[in-house]
Short mmCIF file of C-alpha atoms in Angstrom, two decimals:
data_model
loop_
_atom_site.label_atom_id
_atom_site.label_comp_id
_atom_site.label_asym_id
_atom_site.label_seq_id
_atom_site.Cartn_x
_atom_site.Cartn_y
_atom_site.Cartn_z
CA MET A 3 14.37 -9.68 1.58
CA PRO A 4 11.28 -11.38 3.03
CA THR A 5 10.07 -14.58 1.40
CA THR A 6 6.52 -13.23 1.15
CA PRO A 7 6.57 -10.02 -0.85
CA ARG A 8 5.18 -6.89 0.75
CA ILE A 9 3.33 -4.56 -1.62
CA VAL A 10 2.39 -1.03 -0.61
CA ILE A 11 -0.49 0.58 -2.47
CA LEU A 12 -0.32 4.35 -2.12
CA GLY A 13 -3.91 5.48 -2.48
CA GLY A 14 -4.97 1.97 -1.51
CA TYR A 15 -8.38 2.95 -0.19
CA GLY A 16 -9.41 4.83 -3.35
CA THR A 17 -11.37 3.28 -6.20
CA ALA A 18 -8.36 2.11 -8.23
CA GLY A 19 -6.19 1.18 -5.25
CA PHE A 20 -8.96 -0.84 -3.63
CA ALA A 21 -9.57 -2.77 -6.86
CA ILE A 22 -5.85 -3.46 -7.24
CA ALA A 23 -5.67 -4.67 -3.62
CA ARG A 24 -8.57 -7.04 -4.18
CA HIS A 25 -6.93 -8.43 -7.31
CA LEU A 26 -3.58 -8.92 -5.54
CA LEU A 27 -5.29 -10.67 -2.64
CA GLU A 28 -7.08 -12.96 -5.05
CA TRP A 29 -4.08 -13.89 -7.19
CA THR A 30 -0.99 -13.57 -4.98
CA GLU A 31 0.27 -14.51 -1.55
CA ALA A 32 1.70 -11.02 -1.02
CA GLU A 33 1.30 -8.98 2.11
CA ILE A 34 -0.70 -5.89 1.14
CA VAL A 35 -0.41 -2.47 2.78
CA LEU A 36 -3.11 0.08 1.97
CA ALA A 37 -1.64 3.52 2.53
CA GLY A 38 -2.77 7.10 2.16
CA ARG A 39 -3.07 10.37 4.01
CA SER A 40 -5.98 9.10 6.12
CA LEU A 41 -5.16 6.20 8.43
CA THR A 42 -8.86 5.93 9.29
CA LYS A 43 -9.84 5.43 5.63
CA ALA A 44 -7.04 2.90 5.17
CA GLN A 45 -8.21 0.98 8.25
CA LYS A 46 -11.82 0.95 6.99
CA ALA A 47 -10.69 -0.38 3.61
CA VAL A 48 -8.61 -3.08 5.29
CA ALA A 49 -11.60 -4.07 7.44
CA THR A 50 -13.82 -4.32 4.36
CA LEU A 51 -11.32 -6.48 2.47
CA ALA A 52 -10.60 -8.60 5.56
CA GLU A 53 -14.22 -9.79 5.50
CA GLN A 54 -13.47 -11.58 2.24
CA TYR A 55 -9.74 -12.22 2.83
CA PRO A 56 -9.34 -12.86 6.58
CA ASP A 57 -5.81 -14.29 6.47
CA SER A 58 -4.03 -11.26 8.03
CA ARG A 59 -2.11 -10.25 4.91
CA LEU A 60 -3.70 -6.81 5.03
CA HIS A 61 -2.36 -3.76 6.81
CA ALA A 62 -3.22 -0.07 6.93
CA ALA A 63 -0.70 2.75 7.03
CA GLN A 64 -0.59 6.52 6.93
CA ALA A 65 1.64 8.06 4.28
CA ASP A 66 1.57 11.49 2.66
CA ALA A 67 3.03 11.67 -0.84
CA ALA A 68 4.09 15.26 -0.14
CA GLN A 69 6.30 14.10 2.75
CA THR A 70 9.21 11.89 1.79
CA ALA A 71 9.87 10.87 5.40
CA SER A 72 6.37 9.41 5.82
CA LEU A 73 6.76 7.49 2.57
CA ILE A 74 10.14 6.09 3.63
CA GLU A 75 8.63 4.81 6.87
CA VAL A 76 5.84 2.95 5.06
CA PHE A 77 8.01 1.70 2.18
CA LYS A 78 10.57 0.00 4.47
CA GLY A 79 10.54 -3.72 3.80
CA ALA A 80 8.33 -3.44 0.72
CA ARG A 81 9.29 -5.13 -2.50
CA LEU A 82 6.94 -3.05 -4.64
CA VAL A 83 5.06 0.23 -4.36
CA LEU A 84 2.02 0.84 -6.54
CA VAL A 85 0.86 4.43 -6.82
CA ALA A 86 -2.91 4.52 -7.25
CA SER A 87 -3.36 8.06 -6.02
CA SER A 88 -3.66 11.28 -7.96
CA THR A 89 -0.38 12.63 -6.64
CA ALA A 90 1.68 13.05 -9.81
CA GLN A 91 3.00 16.38 -8.55
CA TYR A 92 4.73 14.46 -5.73
CA ALA A 93 6.34 11.80 -7.95
CA ALA A 94 9.81 13.00 -6.97
CA HIS A 95 9.01 12.31 -3.29
CA VAL A 96 7.78 8.82 -4.12
CA ILE A 97 10.84 8.09 -6.24
CA GLU A 98 13.17 9.42 -3.54
CA ALA A 99 11.48 7.21 -0.92
CA CYS A 100 11.70 4.16 -3.18
CA LEU A 101 15.40 4.75 -3.77
CA ALA A 102 16.01 5.31 -0.06
CA THR A 103 14.31 2.01 0.82
CA ASN A 104 15.49 -0.02 -2.18
CA THR A 105 11.88 -0.61 -3.17
#
């Protein structure tokens, strides 16, 4: 397991996810991955946060909660996944991906 924890925020560019990311950047040394269906929105959110936190701990990723395979790809190497998206109907996919990646 990496020495610096990697945290994936599913829905990281939404209102709640963005606020959580900001808080984690302020209070932890964790690597933060903002993920969601839109890579473009994730990249914009990362760029906005990078203005205040320019230390390269931020990353953007595309992941669709309805597609377990895309979640597994993004969750690899993560210590924690925070779900800040309104995707409760896909909770089984998220759980399956977490189990598959030991997250």
